[in-house]
XYZ file of N, CA and C in Angstrom:
780
model
N 53.638 -114.202 98.494
C 52.577 -113.849 97.582
C 50.706 -113.600 98.721
N 51.124 -114.154 99.438
C 49.645 -113.692 100.540
C 49.588 -112.713 101.253
N 51.418 -112.379 101.559
C 51.377 -110.866 102.310
C 51.193 -110.060 101.367
N 51.993 -109.787 100.729
C 51.809 -108.922 99.115
C 49.993 -108.556 98.968
N 49.316 -109.624 98.816
C 47.695 -109.616 98.530
C 47.525 -109.019 99.836
N 47.433 -109.446 100.791
C 47.189 -108.755 102.051
C 47.308 -107.112 102.151
N 48.232 -106.651 102.005
C 48.972 -105.607 102.349
C 48.328 -104.768 101.220
N 48.255 -105.084 99.526
C 47.534 -104.195 99.166
C 46.073 -104.342 98.966
N 45.283 -105.596 99.947
C 44.254 -105.073 100.051
C 44.302 -104.034 101.499
N 44.651 -104.175 102.476
C 44.926 -102.829 103.269
C 44.836 -101.591 102.891
N 45.742 -101.495 101.877
C 46.169 -100.236 101.380
C 44.581 -99.349 99.987
N 43.742 -100.413 99.829
C 42.552 -100.352 99.093
C 41.841 -99.862 100.016
N 41.590 -100.674 101.055
C 40.155 -100.193 102.465
C 40.821 -98.646 102.721
N 41.923 -98.411 103.137
C 42.390 -97.427 103.836
C 41.743 -96.206 102.979
N 42.356 -96.538 101.407
C 41.425 -95.534 100.249
C 40.080 -95.466 100.231
N 39.662 -96.296 100.131
C 38.525 -96.581 99.847
C 37.663 -95.620 101.477
N 38.180 -95.419 102.731
C 38.051 -94.864 103.739
C 37.671 -93.479 103.599
N 39.445 -93.263 103.383
C 39.642 -91.826 102.975
C 38.747 -91.026 102.170
N 38.111 -92.112 100.850
C 37.180 -91.141 99.908
C 35.805 -90.980 100.649
N 35.303 -91.740 101.229
C 34.320 -92.064 102.016
C 34.059 -91.099 102.915
N 35.072 -90.315 103.599
C 35.075 -89.280 104.530
C 35.165 -88.181 103.965
N 35.959 -87.628 102.954
C 35.709 -86.742 102.117
C 34.739 -86.600 101.816
N 33.791 -87.567 101.029
C 32.459 -87.172 100.414
C 31.115 -87.345 101.498
N 31.882 -87.704 102.519
C 30.346 -87.456 103.553
C 30.450 -86.247 104.017
N 31.728 -85.879 104.682
C 32.020 -84.036 104.427
C 31.462 -83.045 103.822
N 31.414 -83.000 102.510
C 30.986 -82.650 101.094
C 29.492 -82.383 101.587
N 28.693 -83.690 101.467
C 27.171 -83.992 101.836
C 27.139 -82.964 103.015
N 27.298 -83.351 103.907
C 27.028 -82.327 105.068
C 27.422 -80.759 105.019
N 28.028 -80.133 104.611
C 28.600 -78.655 104.039
C 27.070 -78.359 103.061
N 26.627 -79.225 102.068
C 25.890 -78.602 100.939
C 23.953 -79.384 101.978
N 24.381 -79.714 102.726
C 23.070 -79.895 103.676
C 22.475 -79.275 104.518
N 21.082 -78.889 104.866
C 20.557 -77.152 105.459
C 21.023 -77.654 106.767
N 21.058 -76.980 107.648
C 21.275 -77.248 108.920
C 20.216 -78.312 109.499
N 20.720 -78.666 110.782
C 19.763 -79.451 111.434
C 18.193 -78.598 112.347
N 17.339 -79.380 112.246
C 16.199 -78.193 113.025
C 17.098 -77.550 114.337
N 17.390 -78.616 115.173
C 17.913 -77.760 116.590
C 18.855 -76.830 116.156
N 19.858 -77.115 114.881
C 21.120 -75.684 115.069
C 20.330 -74.471 114.288
N 19.055 -75.110 113.504
C 18.260 -73.942 112.436
C 17.814 -72.919 113.622
N 17.401 -73.885 114.451
C 16.666 -73.023 115.286
C 17.637 -72.360 116.511
N 18.693 -72.573 116.687
C 19.757 -72.536 117.865
C 19.966 -70.918 117.027
N 20.115 -70.669 115.608
C 20.570 -69.953 115.219
C 19.459 -68.581 114.671
N 18.247 -69.284 114.929
C 16.883 -68.031 114.246
C 16.680 -67.254 115.871
N 16.895 -68.088 116.976
C 17.151 -67.671 118.760
C 17.802 -66.716 118.874
N 19.311 -66.964 118.485
C 20.143 -66.261 118.367
C 19.897 -64.423 117.757
N 19.512 -65.295 116.428
C 19.252 -63.913 115.692
C 17.601 -62.859 116.051
N 16.779 -63.365 116.666
C 16.098 -62.928 117.091
C 15.979 -62.089 118.596
N 17.056 -62.640 119.287
C 17.367 -61.585 120.817
C 17.855 -60.432 120.443
N 16.982 -59.405 120.946
C 17.087 -57.870 121.063
C 18.610 -57.481 120.826
N 19.630 -56.540 120.353
C 20.432 -56.245 120.550
C 20.373 -55.102 121.842
N 21.225 -55.253 122.672
C 21.308 -54.729 124.222
C 21.674 -53.641 123.544
N 21.824 -52.224 123.776
C 22.132 -50.985 123.790
C 21.623 -50.093 125.334
N 23.204 -49.508 125.961
C 22.341 -48.415 126.939
C 21.648 -47.917 126.291
N 19.619 -47.390 127.258
C 19.577 -46.899 127.073
C 19.366 -45.436 127.784
N 19.065 -44.736 126.931
C 19.730 -42.941 126.909
C 18.005 -41.968 126.656
N 17.789 -41.041 127.625
C 16.668 -40.614 127.189
C 17.273 -39.428 125.999
N 16.027 -39.224 125.076
C 16.013 -38.894 123.941
C 16.178 -37.588 124.190
N 16.624 -36.528 124.218
C 16.089 -34.984 124.843
C 15.509 -33.867 123.336
N 14.516 -33.730 123.642
C 14.270 -32.652 122.949
C 13.473 -31.132 123.503
N 13.371 -30.583 122.561
C 12.902 -29.403 123.161
C 11.596 -29.623 123.525
N 10.858 -28.327 124.156
C 9.760 -28.539 124.486
C 8.803 -28.672 122.902
N 8.539 -27.852 122.439
C 8.046 -27.543 121.159
C 8.190 -28.984 120.509
N 9.490 -29.972 120.557
C 9.444 -30.661 120.130
C 8.358 -31.920 120.679
N 8.316 -32.187 122.262
C 7.832 -32.842 122.803
C 6.547 -32.544 122.487
N 5.942 -31.275 122.095
C 4.677 -31.028 121.973
C 4.157 -31.785 120.188
N 5.063 -31.013 119.662
C 4.819 -31.524 118.050
C 4.668 -33.340 117.741
N 5.625 -33.538 118.212
C 5.813 -35.060 117.922
C 4.394 -35.692 118.509
N 3.444 -35.463 119.559
C 2.440 -35.945 119.732
C 1.188 -35.763 118.400
N 1.604 -35.218 117.418
C 0.386 -34.804 116.399
C 1.679 -34.617 115.420
N 1.955 -35.667 114.440
C 2.922 -35.275 113.519
C 2.722 -35.002 112.271
N 1.031 -34.480 112.397
C 0.477 -34.390 110.980
C 0.104 -32.628 110.626
N 0.815 -32.132 111.988
C 1.202 -30.413 111.794
C 2.278 -30.382 111.990
N 2.835 -28.768 111.717
C 3.753 -28.548 112.067
C 3.462 -27.294 112.984
N 4.471 -27.259 114.257
C 4.088 -26.954 115.781
C 4.575 -25.533 115.508
N 4.497 -24.846 114.739
C 5.398 -23.299 114.874
C 4.155 -22.200 115.468
N 2.756 -22.679 115.909
C 2.274 -21.817 116.291
C 1.892 -22.177 117.106
N 2.557 -23.661 118.212
C 2.248 -24.308 119.064
C 3.047 -23.595 120.492
N 2.325 -23.476 121.613
C 2.347 -22.403 122.542
C 3.405 -23.791 124.067
N 4.435 -22.578 124.107
C 5.122 -23.537 125.420
C 4.453 -22.875 126.635
N 4.181 -23.695 127.421
C 3.848 -23.529 129.023
C 4.878 -22.583 129.914
N 6.035 -23.077 129.616
C 7.570 -22.884 130.509
C 7.616 -20.938 130.051
N 6.996 -20.965 128.446
C 7.435 -19.583 128.242
C 6.676 -18.373 128.680
N 5.681 -19.084 129.279
C 4.087 -18.097 129.371
C 5.023 -16.944 130.855
N 4.507 -16.074 130.877
C 4.776 -15.158 131.790
C 4.245 -15.105 133.010
N 3.207 -15.596 132.891
C 2.393 -15.821 134.135
C 2.513 -17.135 134.417
N 1.893 -17.658 133.676
C 2.354 -19.699 134.346
C 1.406 -20.214 134.316
N 1.386 -21.266 135.515
C 0.493 -22.330 135.387
C -0.250 -22.224 136.794
N -1.778 -22.082 136.445
C -2.315 -22.272 138.141
C -3.421 -23.342 137.457
N -3.170 -24.685 138.168
C -4.360 -25.758 138.061
C -5.135 -25.935 138.939
N -5.362 -25.319 139.857
C -5.997 -25.637 141.022
C -6.980 -24.169 141.111
N -7.089 -23.681 140.613
C -7.914 -22.156 140.783
C -8.982 -23.003 140.521
N -10.452 -22.443 141.533
C -11.604 -22.849 140.990
C -12.060 -21.797 139.596
N -12.932 -22.765 138.976
C -14.014 -22.054 137.796
C -15.297 -21.438 138.346
N -15.336 -20.379 138.861
C -16.193 -19.520 139.100
C -17.582 -19.035 138.239
N -16.861 -18.746 136.733
C -17.703 -18.037 136.009
C -16.975 -17.751 134.791
N -17.141 -16.683 133.875
C -16.193 -16.743 132.679
C -16.643 -15.779 131.809
N -15.262 -15.408 131.619
C -15.259 -13.819 130.768
C -14.871 -13.816 129.554
N -16.073 -13.587 128.669
C -15.197 -13.445 127.014
C -14.645 -11.890 126.795
N -14.048 -12.517 126.355
C -12.532 -10.827 125.985
C -12.854 -10.740 124.192
N -13.313 -9.832 123.932
C -13.065 -9.300 122.641
C -12.389 -8.345 122.441
N -11.341 -8.632 121.221
C -10.451 -7.379 120.708
C -10.906 -6.193 119.424
N -10.826 -4.811 119.601
C -11.270 -4.454 118.756
C -9.872 -4.845 117.440
N -9.889 -5.116 116.555
C -8.535 -5.736 115.587
C -7.971 -4.326 115.277
N -8.479 -3.522 113.938
C -7.941 -2.313 114.016
C -6.767 -1.597 114.750
N -7.576 -1.694 116.438
C -6.549 -0.769 117.294
C -5.204 -1.892 117.724
N -5.625 -2.796 117.502
C -4.500 -4.468 118.011
C -3.588 -3.797 116.968
N -3.991 -4.088 115.590
C -3.273 -4.112 114.523
C -1.966 -2.929 114.378
N -2.561 -1.060 114.859
C -2.130 -0.226 114.629
C -0.986 -0.110 115.659
N -1.313 -1.198 117.042
C 0.022 -1.051 117.815
C 0.968 -1.804 117.433
N 0.511 -3.324 116.862
C 1.553 -4.168 116.214
C 2.961 -3.540 115.148
N 1.743 -2.743 114.307
C 2.691 -1.720 113.480
C 3.646 -0.961 113.573
N 3.243 0.320 115.118
C 4.328 1.163 115.411
C 5.332 0.073 116.001
N 5.178 -1.240 116.885
C 5.936 -1.744 117.438
C 7.300 -2.138 116.352
N 6.453 -3.332 115.239
C 7.411 -4.262 114.549
C 7.188 -3.342 112.891
N 6.643 -2.716 112.914
C 6.603 -1.896 111.409
C 6.459 -2.942 110.174
N 6.898 -3.301 109.661
C 6.628 -4.109 108.257
C 7.210 -5.455 108.391
N 7.603 -5.699 109.896
C 8.137 -7.114 110.267
C 7.337 -7.708 111.436
N 6.428 -7.905 111.248
C 5.207 -8.266 111.778
C 5.171 -9.771 112.619
N 5.082 -9.635 113.795
C 5.567 -11.610 114.131
C 4.446 -12.411 113.403
N 4.828 -13.970 113.573
C 3.950 -14.548 113.012
C 2.903 -14.501 113.930
N 2.496 -14.708 115.145
C 1.305 -14.658 115.523
C 0.696 -13.379 114.686
N 0.998 -12.422 114.595
C -0.064 -11.551 113.971
C -0.510 -11.150 112.166
N 0.410 -12.120 111.844
C 0.455 -11.964 110.425
C -1.226 -11.817 109.636
N -1.332 -13.363 109.934
C -2.883 -13.525 109.580
C -3.690 -12.144 109.949
N -3.893 -11.962 111.311
C -4.902 -10.645 111.989
C -4.375 -9.531 111.285
N -3.243 -9.075 110.835
C -2.868 -7.796 110.371
C -1.909 -7.607 109.471
N -2.429 -8.586 108.309
C -1.304 -8.717 107.358
C -1.827 -7.609 106.323
N -1.409 -7.566 105.371
C -2.108 -6.663 104.284
C -3.612 -7.216 103.359
N -3.987 -6.397 103.517
C -5.502 -6.284 102.965
C -6.604 -7.237 104.405
N -6.545 -6.788 105.252
C -7.314 -8.013 106.087
C -7.688 -6.318 107.110
N -9.227 -7.042 107.190
C -10.280 -6.072 107.615
C -11.340 -6.426 108.798
N -10.576 -7.162 110.047
C -11.045 -7.697 110.826
C -11.852 -6.820 111.806
N -12.968 -6.717 112.273
C -13.356 -5.573 113.646
C -12.729 -5.689 114.399
N -14.285 -6.605 115.373
C -14.279 -7.448 116.296
C -14.085 -8.366 116.305
N -12.883 -8.961 117.152
C -12.485 -10.353 117.108
C -12.510 -11.218 118.435
N -12.270 -12.475 118.630
C -12.370 -12.794 119.902
C -11.101 -13.349 120.094
N -11.028 -12.226 121.396
C -9.076 -12.597 122.040
C -9.403 -13.999 122.850
N -10.300 -14.249 123.450
C -10.434 -15.550 123.885
C -11.392 -15.732 125.029
N -11.706 -16.994 125.960
C -13.028 -17.035 126.909
C -12.046 -17.827 127.710
N -12.095 -16.680 128.907
C -11.297 -17.059 130.397
C -12.119 -17.838 131.463
N -11.875 -18.993 132.242
C -12.662 -19.254 133.298
C -12.212 -18.759 134.122
N -12.700 -18.155 134.974
C -12.553 -16.858 136.392
C -12.772 -17.562 137.375
N -11.902 -17.258 138.484
C -11.852 -17.403 139.703
C -12.255 -15.818 140.689
N -13.316 -16.401 141.368
C -14.196 -15.099 141.735
C -13.338 -14.739 143.034
N -12.984 -15.104 143.907
C -11.702 -14.699 145.005
C -10.514 -14.449 144.211
N -10.175 -14.321 142.875
C -8.761 -14.327 142.716
C -8.475 -12.139 142.910
N -7.352 -12.218 143.161
C -6.767 -11.045 143.552
C -5.706 -10.673 142.710
N -5.180 -11.583 141.527
C -4.471 -10.911 140.519
C -4.771 -11.926 139.506
N -3.939 -11.855 138.245
C -3.984 -12.406 137.246
C -3.724 -13.985 137.099
N -2.679 -13.916 138.167
C -2.168 -15.393 138.516
C -3.060 -16.096 139.125
N -3.972 -15.646 139.512
C -5.125 -16.365 140.379
C -6.250 -17.032 140.059
N -6.211 -16.586 138.343
C -6.997 -17.412 137.672
C -6.706 -18.740 137.273
N -7.558 -19.673 136.769
C -7.163 -20.884 136.543
C -6.626 -20.783 134.573
N -5.209 -21.425 135.047
C -4.310 -21.490 133.632
C -3.726 -22.658 133.369
N -3.297 -22.918 132.055
C -2.982 -24.193 131.976
C -3.587 -25.669 132.696
N -4.481 -25.477 132.883
C -4.972 -26.759 133.835
C -4.534 -28.381 133.534
N -4.430 -28.522 132.111
C -4.004 -29.401 131.374
C -2.271 -29.809 131.432
N -1.457 -28.898 131.360
C -0.390 -28.981 131.455
C 0.349 -28.406 130.118
N 1.228 -28.220 129.124
C 1.259 -28.111 127.812
C 0.972 -29.078 126.954
N -0.078 -28.627 126.076
C -0.619 -29.660 125.512
C -0.196 -29.399 123.992
N -0.151 -30.583 123.104
C -0.115 -30.669 121.630
C -0.872 -29.600 121.032
N -0.157 -29.203 120.126
C -0.875 -28.752 118.868
C -1.658 -28.998 117.971
N -2.665 -28.292 117.934
C -3.748 -28.534 117.420
C -4.103 -28.656 115.723
N -4.579 -30.097 115.167
C -4.692 -29.572 113.882
C -4.858 -28.587 113.149
N -4.448 -28.105 111.991
C -4.777 -26.810 111.319
C -6.037 -26.922 110.896
N -6.695 -28.111 110.491
C -7.627 -27.898 110.034
C -8.859 -27.622 110.847
N -8.686 -28.377 112.145
C -9.360 -27.467 113.268
C -9.545 -26.071 113.450
N -8.040 -25.513 113.409
C -8.223 -23.957 113.972
C -8.770 -23.312 112.309
N -8.511 -23.470 111.774
C -9.145 -22.666 110.062
C -10.556 -22.529 110.403
N -11.217 -23.587 111.036
C -12.694 -23.014 111.205
C -13.069 -22.356 111.844
N -12.318 -21.560 112.590
C -12.529 -20.555 113.403
C -11.891 -19.013 113.727
N -11.173 -19.301 112.450
C -10.103 -17.973 112.398
C -10.315 -16.468 111.738
N -12.350 -17.025 111.016
C -12.627 -15.614 111.251
C -13.161 -14.779 112.436
N -13.439 -15.644 113.043
C -13.821 -14.651 114.847
C -12.578 -15.007 115.592
N -11.451 -15.720 115.355
C -10.356 -15.489 115.958
C -8.603 -15.537 115.249
N -8.617 -14.503 114.588
C -7.746 -14.632 113.686
C -6.468 -14.730 113.359
N -6.274 -16.241 114.281
C -4.785 -16.312 114.553
C -4.490 -17.610 114.796
N -3.848 -18.477 114.580
C -3.260 -20.136 114.631
C -2.787 -19.985 116.319
N -1.885 -19.461 116.294
C -1.315 -19.110 117.976
C -2.089 -18.744 118.577
N -3.138 -17.920 118.327
C -4.092 -17.192 119.091
C -5.115 -18.502 119.516
N -5.550 -19.029 118.528
C -6.310 -20.589 119.183
C -5.820 -21.327 119.866
N -4.503 -21.554 119.357
C -3.943 -22.863 120.432
C -3.655 -22.336 121.744
N -3.450 -21.245 121.728
C -2.921 -20.419 122.805
C -4.118 -20.032 124.102
N -4.856 -19.848 123.101
C -6.190 -19.625 123.991
C -6.470 -20.719 124.614
N -7.056 -22.046 123.845
C -6.952 -23.509 124.314
C -5.981 -23.749 125.911
N -4.872 -23.620 125.152
C -4.088 -24.604 126.204
C -4.043 -23.518 127.783
N -4.453 -22.638 127.464
C -4.001 -21.319 128.857
C -5.500 -21.343 129.648
N -6.884 -21.237 128.745
C -7.550 -20.944 129.172
C -9.143 -22.170 129.087
N -9.359 -22.447 127.671
C -9.912 -23.132 127.462
C -10.031 -24.850 128.135
N -8.887 -25.041 128.252
C -8.594 -26.847 128.975
C -9.182 -26.492 130.598
N -9.192 -25.422 130.624
C -9.745 -25.675 132.387
C -11.159 -25.892 132.492
N -12.012 -25.927 131.217
C -13.424 -25.907 131.436
C -13.691 -26.483 130.621
N -12.999 -27.069 129.827
C -13.660 -28.237 128.244
C -12.735 -28.911 128.233
N -13.251 -29.768 127.793
C -13.148 -31.288 127.401
C -12.156 -31.447 126.110
N -12.637 -30.885 125.332
C -12.173 -31.189 124.061
C -11.944 -29.498 123.599
N -10.798 -28.951 122.723
C -10.855 -28.158 121.478
C -12.097 -27.177 121.354
N -12.568 -28.189 120.530
C -13.542 -28.059 119.275
C -14.860 -27.631 120.491
N -15.251 -28.442 121.294
C -16.447 -27.789 122.249
C -15.863 -26.098 123.190
N -14.771 -25.856 123.400
C -13.866 -24.148 123.186
C -14.338 -23.244 122.269
N -13.999 -23.898 121.417
C -14.155 -22.562 119.921
C -15.472 -22.649 119.732
N -16.051 -23.773 119.783
C -18.050 -23.901 119.621
C -18.593 -22.877 120.171
N -17.919 -22.819 121.907
C -18.213 -21.914 122.742
C -18.015 -20.583 122.711
N -16.915 -19.995 122.215
C -16.588 -19.058 121.744
C -17.367 -18.510 120.569
N -17.713 -19.062 119.605
C -18.389 -18.769 118.249
C -19.791 -18.450 118.714
N -20.005 -19.294 119.554
C -21.905 -19.167 119.823
C -22.052 -17.836 120.388
N -21.259 -17.778 121.588
C -21.105 -16.486 122.480
C -21.367 -14.829 121.437
N -20.335 -15.194 120.418
C -19.517 -14.022 119.707
C -20.953 -13.576 118.795
N -21.845 -15.021 118.476
C -22.659 -14.347 117.175
C -23.711 -13.682 117.877
N -24.024 -14.242 118.766
C -25.011 -13.482 119.745
C -25.539 -12.157 120.205
N -23.701 -11.798 119.402
C -23.722 -10.285 120.084
C -23.510 -9.524 118.429
N -24.317 -8.161 118.996
C -24.186 -7.023 117.901
C -23.116 -6.153 118.336
N -22.565 -6.156 117.639
C -20.778 -5.248 117.783
C -20.971 -4.089 116.818
N -20.020 -2.831 116.755
C -19.853 -2.075 116.363
C -18.896 -2.070 115.146
N -18.935 -1.403 114.358
C -18.125 -1.117 113.117
C -17.025 -0.088 113.017
N -17.263 0.555 114.246
C -16.169 1.690 114.438
C -15.320 1.630 116.058
N -14.306 2.288 115.892
C -13.984 2.552 117.415
C -14.819 3.789 117.698
N -14.665 3.534 119.359
C -15.362 4.147 120.241
C -14.682 4.272 121.827
N -15.506 5.387 121.977
C -14.692 5.240 123.638
C -15.261 4.558 124.212
N -14.964 4.216 125.694
C -14.814 3.376 126.675
C -16.775 3.660 126.633
N -16.954 4.743 127.286
C -18.355 4.658 127.492
C -19.527 4.781 126.553
N -18.569 5.261 125.052
C -19.379 5.024 124.401
C -19.956 3.875 123.712
N -18.876 3.050 124.157
C -18.977 1.388 123.330
C -20.062 0.601 124.628
N -20.153 0.570 125.796
C -21.031 0.354 126.784
C -21.919 1.016 126.296
N -22.460 2.202 125.956
C -23.736 2.583 125.994
C -24.139 1.951 124.503
N -23.295 1.630 123.460
C -23.580 1.116 121.905
C -24.093 -0.097 122.252
N -23.086 -0.797 123.532
C -23.579 -2.742 122.966
C -25.034 -2.534 123.817
N -25.571 -1.841 125.268
C -26.462 -2.230 125.892
C -27.581 -2.028 125.416
N -27.621 -1.079 124.267
C -28.400 -0.368 123.311
C -28.735 -1.294 122.400
N -28.001 -2.170 121.648
C -28.517 -3.414 120.854
C -28.298 -4.492 121.181
N -27.883 -4.799 122.597
C -27.721 -6.382 122.982
C -28.872 -6.334 124.162
N -29.904 -6.167 124.314
C -31.102 -6.417 125.700
C -30.775 -7.544 126.467
N -29.637 -8.178 126.413
C -28.888 -9.189 127.214
C -28.058 -8.686 127.842
N -27.467 -7.612 127.563
C -26.664 -6.567 128.270
C -26.720 -5.212 129.128
N -28.152 -4.745 129.406
C -28.781 -3.732 129.509
C -28.462 -3.478 131.144
N -28.253 -4.414 131.833
C -28.416 -4.643 133.628
C -26.855 -4.759 133.745
N -25.734 -5.609 132.753
C -24.670 -5.896 133.211
C -23.884 -5.009 133.214
N -22.940 -4.957 134.072
C -21.360 -4.425 134.257
C -20.524 -4.962 133.007
N -20.289 -4.240 132.362
C -18.728 -4.804 131.485
C -17.790 -4.354 131.827
N -16.751 -4.769 131.077
C -15.211 -4.272 131.224
C -14.652 -3.938 129.993
N -13.811 -3.114 130.115
C -12.733 -2.639 129.231
C -11.675 -2.048 129.062
N -10.825 -2.591 128.449
C -9.440 -1.856 128.498
C -8.864 -1.396 127.051
N -7.634 -1.176 127.016
C -7.309 -0.363 125.717
C -7.697 -1.681 124.464
N -8.725 -1.284 123.496
C -9.201 -1.923 122.695
C -9.630 -2.961 122.848
N -10.435 -3.258 124.592
C -10.834 -4.463 124.392
C -12.190 -4.558 125.393
N -13.263 -5.072 125.152
C -14.342 -5.168 125.860
C -14.472 -6.487 126.495
N -15.141 -6.800 127.774
C -15.372 -7.916 128.538
C -16.316 -8.022 128.908
N -16.963 -9.344 128.341
C -18.573 -9.331 128.938
C -18.550 -11.007 129.612
N -18.927 -11.174 131.312
C -18.968 -11.952 131.665
C -20.371 -13.159 131.894
N -19.895 -14.201 132.177
C -21.040 -15.098 132.045
C -21.192 -16.112 133.372
N -22.178 -16.382 133.648
C -21.968 -17.270 134.988
C -22.252 -19.293 134.615
N -22.092 -20.033 135.018
C -21.673 -21.344 134.919
C -23.132 -21.845 134.236
N -24.043 -20.865 133.749
C -25.646 -21.349 133.182
C -25.361 -20.456 132.190
N -24.098 -19.982 131.890
C -23.814 -19.031 130.148
C -25.179 -17.987 130.092
N -25.322 -17.290 131.656
C -26.523 -16.170 131.828
C -25.537 -15.227 131.821
N -25.914 -14.067 130.766
C -24.692 -12.580 131.238
C -24.521 -12.255 133.161
N -24.125 -11.879 133.195
C -23.903 -11.492 134.698
C -22.771 -10.471 134.595
N -23.112 -9.801 135.854
C -21.848 -8.410 136.190
C -20.122 -9.533 136.382
N -19.223 -7.906 135.483
C -18.113 -8.521 135.335
C -17.417 -8.023 137.002
N -16.478 -8.498 137.085
C -15.983 -8.038 138.537
C -15.430 -6.373 138.476
N -15.098 -5.975 139.392
C -14.501 -4.571 138.777
C -12.977 -4.531 139.383
N -12.625 -5.298 140.327
C -11.856 -5.278 140.392
C -10.399 -5.905 139.267
């Protein structure tokens, strides 16, 4: 009898031990992990995933536009596409204000393209446009230049597209977003810290001039300008087809343009 009782007690103890084991196991599964385990999991989750690093390839226009995501750079200018290229080391000795007779320029554009004007000319030469003289650009010049490539150009490299609202302020005197963008990148950046300073100086010089409202021959144009603008009376001016050039020293006083 005692032997039977001992055996029964042993069985009961084994059953209780098994029940206690599974009960503890269930509780452990339902409990949150220990702080140590939790910290290990968080550390593992926060570790950056290693991936091979490759340079994202972009076109030049994308590289320029991405610097200013608020504009669509269909008017941006790409330095590598410029036929003259960069000259960031040329000195700035004086300035040349280049004015363009818009009707003559637009006639050439229509002869070349018909009704399919390029984007760069649409604002200036589109239907119902009545521009007269406009600002082509304000160009820093090297007094010892022997060719156009010797003058300062793209001094700060390929710059990002300017905001449309900035360009819009100057379309009345320089009619084209691409024109303004290009003149800033190619010329303005060689003498001005900010595009707005450059455009404001163009506007100031342009506003100081009286200009004829009709097409004139070269000599007629020079006579008219000197007659109606006393500051130009003794200055040597320059001209090419549909363009007039007025030169200024570094103190913005009118000076003779070089004949070469």
